[in-house]
PDB file of C-alpha atoms in Angstrom:
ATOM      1  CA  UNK E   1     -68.783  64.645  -7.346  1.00  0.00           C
ATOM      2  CA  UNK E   2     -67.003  61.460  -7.461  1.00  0.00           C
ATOM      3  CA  UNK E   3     -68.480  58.744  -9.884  1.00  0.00           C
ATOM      4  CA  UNK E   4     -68.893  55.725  -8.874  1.00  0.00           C
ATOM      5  CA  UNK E   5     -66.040  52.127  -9.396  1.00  0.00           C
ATOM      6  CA  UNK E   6     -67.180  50.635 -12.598  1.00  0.00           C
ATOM      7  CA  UNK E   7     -65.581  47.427 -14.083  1.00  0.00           C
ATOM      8  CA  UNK E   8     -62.118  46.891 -14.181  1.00  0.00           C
ATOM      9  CA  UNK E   9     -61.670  50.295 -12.029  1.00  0.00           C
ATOM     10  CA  UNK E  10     -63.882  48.213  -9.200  1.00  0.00           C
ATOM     11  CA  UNK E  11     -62.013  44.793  -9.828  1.00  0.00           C
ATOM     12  CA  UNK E  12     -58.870  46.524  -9.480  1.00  0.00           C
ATOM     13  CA  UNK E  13     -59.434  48.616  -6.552  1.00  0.00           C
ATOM     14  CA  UNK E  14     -61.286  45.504  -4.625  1.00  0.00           C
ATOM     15  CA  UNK E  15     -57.534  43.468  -6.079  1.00  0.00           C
ATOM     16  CA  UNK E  16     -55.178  46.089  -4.526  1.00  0.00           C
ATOM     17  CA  UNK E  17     -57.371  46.247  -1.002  1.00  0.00           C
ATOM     18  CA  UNK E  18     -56.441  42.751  -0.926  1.00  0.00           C
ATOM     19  CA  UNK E  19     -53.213  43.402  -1.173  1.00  0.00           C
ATOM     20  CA  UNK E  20     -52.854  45.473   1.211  1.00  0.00           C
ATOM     21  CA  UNK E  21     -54.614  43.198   3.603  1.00  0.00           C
ATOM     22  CA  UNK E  22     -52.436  40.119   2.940  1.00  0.00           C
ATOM     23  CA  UNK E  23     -49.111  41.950   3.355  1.00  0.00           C
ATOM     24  CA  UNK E  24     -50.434  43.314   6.678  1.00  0.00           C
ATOM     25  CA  UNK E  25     -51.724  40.204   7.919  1.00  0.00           C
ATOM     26  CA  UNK E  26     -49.190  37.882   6.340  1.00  0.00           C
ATOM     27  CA  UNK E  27     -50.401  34.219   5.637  1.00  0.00           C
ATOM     28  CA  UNK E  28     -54.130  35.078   6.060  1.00  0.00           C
ATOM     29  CA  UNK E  29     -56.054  34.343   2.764  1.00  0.00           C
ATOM     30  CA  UNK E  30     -57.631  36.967   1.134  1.00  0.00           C
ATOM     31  CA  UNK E  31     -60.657  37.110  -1.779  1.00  0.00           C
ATOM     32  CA  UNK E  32     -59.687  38.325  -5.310  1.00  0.00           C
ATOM     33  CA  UNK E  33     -62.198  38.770  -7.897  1.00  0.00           C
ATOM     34  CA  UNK E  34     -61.297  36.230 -10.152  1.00  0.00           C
ATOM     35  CA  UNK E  35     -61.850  32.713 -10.853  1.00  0.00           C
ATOM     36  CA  UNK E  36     -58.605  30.906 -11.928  1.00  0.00           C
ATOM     37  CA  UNK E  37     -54.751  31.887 -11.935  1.00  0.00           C
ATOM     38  CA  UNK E  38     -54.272  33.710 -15.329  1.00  0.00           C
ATOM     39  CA  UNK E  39     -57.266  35.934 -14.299  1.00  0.00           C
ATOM     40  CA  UNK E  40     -55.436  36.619 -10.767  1.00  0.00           C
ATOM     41  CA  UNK E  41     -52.375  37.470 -13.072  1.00  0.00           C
ATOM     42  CA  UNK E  42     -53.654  38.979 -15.036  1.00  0.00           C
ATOM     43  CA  UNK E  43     -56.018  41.439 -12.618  1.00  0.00           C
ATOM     44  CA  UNK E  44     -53.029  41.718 -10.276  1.00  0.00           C
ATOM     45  CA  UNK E  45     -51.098  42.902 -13.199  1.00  0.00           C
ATOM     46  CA  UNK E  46     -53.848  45.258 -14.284  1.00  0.00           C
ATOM     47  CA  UNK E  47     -53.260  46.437 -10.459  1.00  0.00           C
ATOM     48  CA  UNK E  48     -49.940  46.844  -9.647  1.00  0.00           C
ATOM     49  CA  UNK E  49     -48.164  47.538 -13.209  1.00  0.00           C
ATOM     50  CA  UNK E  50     -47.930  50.800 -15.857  1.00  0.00           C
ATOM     51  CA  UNK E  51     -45.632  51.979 -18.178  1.00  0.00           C
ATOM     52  CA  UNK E  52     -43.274  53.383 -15.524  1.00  0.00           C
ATOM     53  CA  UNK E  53     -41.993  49.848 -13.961  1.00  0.00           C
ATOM     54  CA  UNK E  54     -40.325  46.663 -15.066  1.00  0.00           C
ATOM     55  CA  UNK E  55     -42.077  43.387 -14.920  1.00  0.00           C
ATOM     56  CA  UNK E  56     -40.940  39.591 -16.043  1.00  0.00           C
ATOM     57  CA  UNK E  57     -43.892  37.586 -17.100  1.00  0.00           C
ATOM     58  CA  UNK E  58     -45.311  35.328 -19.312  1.00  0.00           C
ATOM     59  CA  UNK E  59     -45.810  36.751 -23.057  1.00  0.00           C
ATOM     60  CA  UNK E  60     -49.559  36.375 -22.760  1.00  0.00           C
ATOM     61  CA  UNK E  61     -49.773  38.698 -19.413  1.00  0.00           C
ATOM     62  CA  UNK E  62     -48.242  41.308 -21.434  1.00  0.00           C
ATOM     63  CA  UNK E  63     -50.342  40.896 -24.374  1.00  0.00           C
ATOM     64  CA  UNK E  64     -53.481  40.729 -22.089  1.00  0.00           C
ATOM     65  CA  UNK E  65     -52.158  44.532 -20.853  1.00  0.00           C
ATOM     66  CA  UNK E  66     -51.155  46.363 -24.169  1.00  0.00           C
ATOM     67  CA  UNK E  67     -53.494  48.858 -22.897  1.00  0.00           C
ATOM     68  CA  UNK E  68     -50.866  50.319 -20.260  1.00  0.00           C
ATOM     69  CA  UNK E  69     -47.916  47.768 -20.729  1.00  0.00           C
ATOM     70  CA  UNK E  70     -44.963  47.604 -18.346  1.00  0.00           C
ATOM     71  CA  UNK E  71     -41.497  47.616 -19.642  1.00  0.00           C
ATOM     72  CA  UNK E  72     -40.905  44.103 -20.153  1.00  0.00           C
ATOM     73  CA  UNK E  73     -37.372  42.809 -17.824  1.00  0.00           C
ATOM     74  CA  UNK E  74     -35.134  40.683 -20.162  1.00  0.00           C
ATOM     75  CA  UNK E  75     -33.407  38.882 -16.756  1.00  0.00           C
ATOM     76  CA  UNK E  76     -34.834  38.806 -12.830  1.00  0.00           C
ATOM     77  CA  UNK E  77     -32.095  41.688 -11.857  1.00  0.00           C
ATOM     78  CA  UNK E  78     -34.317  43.914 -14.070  1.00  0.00           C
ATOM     79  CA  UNK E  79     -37.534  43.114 -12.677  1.00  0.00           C
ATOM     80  CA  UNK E  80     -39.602  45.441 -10.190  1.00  0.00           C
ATOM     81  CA  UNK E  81     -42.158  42.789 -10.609  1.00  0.00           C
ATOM     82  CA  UNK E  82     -41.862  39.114 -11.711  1.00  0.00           C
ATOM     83  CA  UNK E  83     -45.118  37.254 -12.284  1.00  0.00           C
ATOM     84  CA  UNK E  84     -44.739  33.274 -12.103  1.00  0.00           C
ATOM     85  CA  UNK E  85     -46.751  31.316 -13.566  1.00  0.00           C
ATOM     86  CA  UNK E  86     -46.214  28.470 -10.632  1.00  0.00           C
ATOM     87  CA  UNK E  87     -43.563  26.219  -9.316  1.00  0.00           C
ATOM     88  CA  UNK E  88     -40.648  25.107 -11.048  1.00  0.00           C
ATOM     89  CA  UNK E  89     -36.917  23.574  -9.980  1.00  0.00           C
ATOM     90  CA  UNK E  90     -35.256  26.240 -11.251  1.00  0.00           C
ATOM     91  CA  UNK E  91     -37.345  28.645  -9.119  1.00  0.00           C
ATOM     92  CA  UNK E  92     -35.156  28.702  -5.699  1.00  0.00           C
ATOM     93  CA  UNK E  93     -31.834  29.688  -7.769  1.00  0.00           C
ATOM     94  CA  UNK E  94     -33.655  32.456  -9.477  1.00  0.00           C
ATOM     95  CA  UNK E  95     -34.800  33.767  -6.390  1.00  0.00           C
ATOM     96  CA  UNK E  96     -31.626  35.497  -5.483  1.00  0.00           C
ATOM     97  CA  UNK E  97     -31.075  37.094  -8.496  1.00  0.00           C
ATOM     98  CA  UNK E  98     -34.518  39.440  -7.828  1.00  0.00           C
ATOM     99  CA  UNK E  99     -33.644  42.983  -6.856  1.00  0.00           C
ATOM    100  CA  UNK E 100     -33.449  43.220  -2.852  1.00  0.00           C
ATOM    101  CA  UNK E 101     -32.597  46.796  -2.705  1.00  0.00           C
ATOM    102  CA  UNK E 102     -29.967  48.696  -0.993  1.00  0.00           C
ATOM    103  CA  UNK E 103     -29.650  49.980   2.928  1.00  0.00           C
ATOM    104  CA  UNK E 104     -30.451  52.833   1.815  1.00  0.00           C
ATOM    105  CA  UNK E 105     -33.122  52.198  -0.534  1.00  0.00           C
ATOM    106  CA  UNK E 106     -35.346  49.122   0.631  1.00  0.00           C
ATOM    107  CA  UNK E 107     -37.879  49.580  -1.494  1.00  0.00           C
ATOM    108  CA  UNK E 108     -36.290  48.758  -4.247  1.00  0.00           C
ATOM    109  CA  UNK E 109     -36.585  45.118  -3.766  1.00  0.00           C
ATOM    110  CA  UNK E 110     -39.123  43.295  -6.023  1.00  0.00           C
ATOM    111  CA  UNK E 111     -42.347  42.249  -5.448  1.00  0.00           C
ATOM    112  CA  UNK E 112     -42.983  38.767  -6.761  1.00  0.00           C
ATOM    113  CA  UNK E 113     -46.319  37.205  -7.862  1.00  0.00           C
ATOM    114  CA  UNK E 114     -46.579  33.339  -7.970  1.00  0.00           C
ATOM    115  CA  UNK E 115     -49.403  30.565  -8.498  1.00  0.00           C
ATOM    116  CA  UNK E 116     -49.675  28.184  -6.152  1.00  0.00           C
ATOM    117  CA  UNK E 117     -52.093  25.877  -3.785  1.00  0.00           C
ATOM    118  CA  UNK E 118     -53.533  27.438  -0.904  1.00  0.00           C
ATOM    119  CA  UNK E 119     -54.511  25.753   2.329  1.00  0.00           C
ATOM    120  CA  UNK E 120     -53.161  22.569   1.149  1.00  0.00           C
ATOM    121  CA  UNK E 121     -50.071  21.165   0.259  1.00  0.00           C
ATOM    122  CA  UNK E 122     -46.387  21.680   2.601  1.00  0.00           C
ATOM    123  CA  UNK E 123     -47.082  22.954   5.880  1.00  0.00           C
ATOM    124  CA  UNK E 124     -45.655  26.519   7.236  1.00  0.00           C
ATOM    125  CA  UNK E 125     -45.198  28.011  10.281  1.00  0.00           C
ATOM    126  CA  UNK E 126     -45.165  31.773   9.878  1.00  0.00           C
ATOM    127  CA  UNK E 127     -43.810  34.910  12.186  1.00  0.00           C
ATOM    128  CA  UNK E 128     -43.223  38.065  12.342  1.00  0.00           C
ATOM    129  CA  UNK E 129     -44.872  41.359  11.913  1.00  0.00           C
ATOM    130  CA  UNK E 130     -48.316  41.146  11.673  1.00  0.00           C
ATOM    131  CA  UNK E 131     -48.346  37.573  13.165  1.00  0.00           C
ATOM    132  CA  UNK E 132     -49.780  37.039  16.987  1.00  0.00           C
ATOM    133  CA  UNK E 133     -47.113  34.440  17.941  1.00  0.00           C
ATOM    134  CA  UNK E 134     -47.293  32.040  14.938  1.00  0.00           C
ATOM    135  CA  UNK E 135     -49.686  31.641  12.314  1.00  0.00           C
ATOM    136  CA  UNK E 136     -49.596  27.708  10.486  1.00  0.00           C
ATOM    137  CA  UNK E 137     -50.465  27.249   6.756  1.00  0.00           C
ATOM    138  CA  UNK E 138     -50.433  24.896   4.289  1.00  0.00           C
ATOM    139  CA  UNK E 139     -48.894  26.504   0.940  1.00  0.00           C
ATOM    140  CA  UNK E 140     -48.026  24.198  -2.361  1.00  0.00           C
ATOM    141  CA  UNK E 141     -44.195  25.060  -2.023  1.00  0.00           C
ATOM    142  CA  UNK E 142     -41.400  22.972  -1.127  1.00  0.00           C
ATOM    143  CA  UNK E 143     -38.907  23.532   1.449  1.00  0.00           C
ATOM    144  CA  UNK E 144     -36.281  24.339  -1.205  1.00  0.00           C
ATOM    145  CA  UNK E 145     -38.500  27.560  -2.055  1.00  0.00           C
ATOM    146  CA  UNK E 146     -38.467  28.290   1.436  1.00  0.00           C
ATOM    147  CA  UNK E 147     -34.598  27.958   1.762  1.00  0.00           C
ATOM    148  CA  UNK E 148     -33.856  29.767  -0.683  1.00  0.00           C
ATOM    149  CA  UNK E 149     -36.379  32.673  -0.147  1.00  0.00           C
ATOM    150  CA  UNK E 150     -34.234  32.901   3.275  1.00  0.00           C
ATOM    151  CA  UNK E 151     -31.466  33.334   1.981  1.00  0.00           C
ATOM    152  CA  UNK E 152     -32.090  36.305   0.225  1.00  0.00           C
ATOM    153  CA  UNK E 153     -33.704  38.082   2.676  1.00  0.00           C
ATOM    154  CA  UNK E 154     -31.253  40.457   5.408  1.00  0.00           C
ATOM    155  CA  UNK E 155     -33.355  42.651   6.604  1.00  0.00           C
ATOM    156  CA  UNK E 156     -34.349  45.576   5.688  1.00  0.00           C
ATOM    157  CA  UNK E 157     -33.382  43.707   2.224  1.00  0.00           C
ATOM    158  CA  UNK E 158     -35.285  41.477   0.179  1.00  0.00           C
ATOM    159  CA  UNK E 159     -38.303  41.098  -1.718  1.00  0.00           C
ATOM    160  CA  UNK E 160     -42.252  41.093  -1.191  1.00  0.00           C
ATOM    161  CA  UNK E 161     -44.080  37.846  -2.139  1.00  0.00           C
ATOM    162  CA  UNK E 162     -47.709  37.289  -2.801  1.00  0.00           C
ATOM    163  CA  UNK E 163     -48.721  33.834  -3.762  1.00  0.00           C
ATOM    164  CA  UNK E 164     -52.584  33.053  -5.515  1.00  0.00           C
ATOM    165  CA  UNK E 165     -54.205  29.759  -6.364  1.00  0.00           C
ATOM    166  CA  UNK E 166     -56.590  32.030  -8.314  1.00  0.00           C
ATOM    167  CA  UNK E 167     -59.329  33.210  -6.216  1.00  0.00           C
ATOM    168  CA  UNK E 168     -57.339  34.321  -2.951  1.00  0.00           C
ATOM    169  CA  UNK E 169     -54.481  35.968  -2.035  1.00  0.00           C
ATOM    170  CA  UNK E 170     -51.574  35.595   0.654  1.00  0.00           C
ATOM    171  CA  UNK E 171     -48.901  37.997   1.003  1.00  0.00           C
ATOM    172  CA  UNK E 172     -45.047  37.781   2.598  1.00  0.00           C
ATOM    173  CA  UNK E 173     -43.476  40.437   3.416  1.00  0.00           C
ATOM    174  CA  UNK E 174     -39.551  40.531   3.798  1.00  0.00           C
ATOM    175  CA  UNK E 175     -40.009  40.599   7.496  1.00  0.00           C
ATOM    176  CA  UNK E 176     -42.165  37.156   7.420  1.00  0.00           C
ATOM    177  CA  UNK E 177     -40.333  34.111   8.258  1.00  0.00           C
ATOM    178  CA  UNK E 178     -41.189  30.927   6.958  1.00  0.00           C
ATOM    179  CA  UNK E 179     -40.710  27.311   8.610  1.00  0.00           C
ATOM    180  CA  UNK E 180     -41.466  24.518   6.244  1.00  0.00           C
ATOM    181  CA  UNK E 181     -43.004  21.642   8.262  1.00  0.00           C
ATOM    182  CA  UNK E 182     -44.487  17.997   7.787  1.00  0.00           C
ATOM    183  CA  UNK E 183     -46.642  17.299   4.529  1.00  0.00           C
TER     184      UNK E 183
END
């Protein structure tokens, strides 16, 4: 008998499904069940992180999960996960220094968690995987972000990126390029 999602279990589990769907349909929006962007962080850290993986964060995300913390990355080489709390200037030069993994071990790139507008904002045009032809977007980042995100990524290396506002989520894979266009 299985019992039925309860709580956090169902907030989590309806958090990760999202996910899922935004990595495999990159750009497309999808709902979380929050209402602003610490409560994204923090139910998207309640969702992806336990005591078995590295995570850079604010200090409040890892007070908030001092019921199963993560072990807390000191730089971004350590991190398996790096929660941002938005954009900053210093955010494209820190980008390379995220774990991309090896040839042999992809998967060991990061997966990076930052808040920023959705649907509005720098337009993107988006392909790859997952992407009929192109998909367009607006996304709060600058093309800086966007240069430098390319630059780290050689495929199969790099790192996975979702980006919240708070109530949805978009995810970028490695294989996703990005095309920063008009305003």
């Amino acid at each position: 008998m299985t019992l039925p999602f309860r709580g956090k279990e169902r907030r989590t589990q309806e958090a990760f499904r999202s996910l899922l769907l935004a990595l495999s349909y990159p750009g497309k929006a999808f709902p979380l069940p929050s209402s602003g962007p610490q409560e994204a962080l923090r139910l998207l850290g309640e969702t992806l992180l336990d005591g078995r993986v590295t995570a850079l964060g604010p200090d409040w995300l890892f007070a908030a999960l001092a019921e199963a913390p993560p072990r807390r990355a000191r730089e971004p080489e350590e991190a398996e996960f790096a929660f941002l709390e938005g954009y900053t200037p210093a955010l494209p030069s820190l980008l390379p220094r995220f774990p991309r993994g090896t040839p042999l071990e992809p998967e060991g790139g990061a997966t990076l968690v930052l808040v920023t507008p959705l649907g509005q904002g720098q337009r993107a045009r988006l392909r790859g995987p997952g992407i009929p032809g192109e998909r367009e977007v607006g996304i709060g980042l600058p093309p800086a972000f966007w240069e430098a995100r390319a630059a780290c990524l050689a495929y199969p290396l790099g790192f996975e990126l979702f980006l919240t506002d708070g109530r949805r989520v978009v995810g970028l894979p490695r294989t996703t390029e990005v095309e920063p266009w008009g305003t």
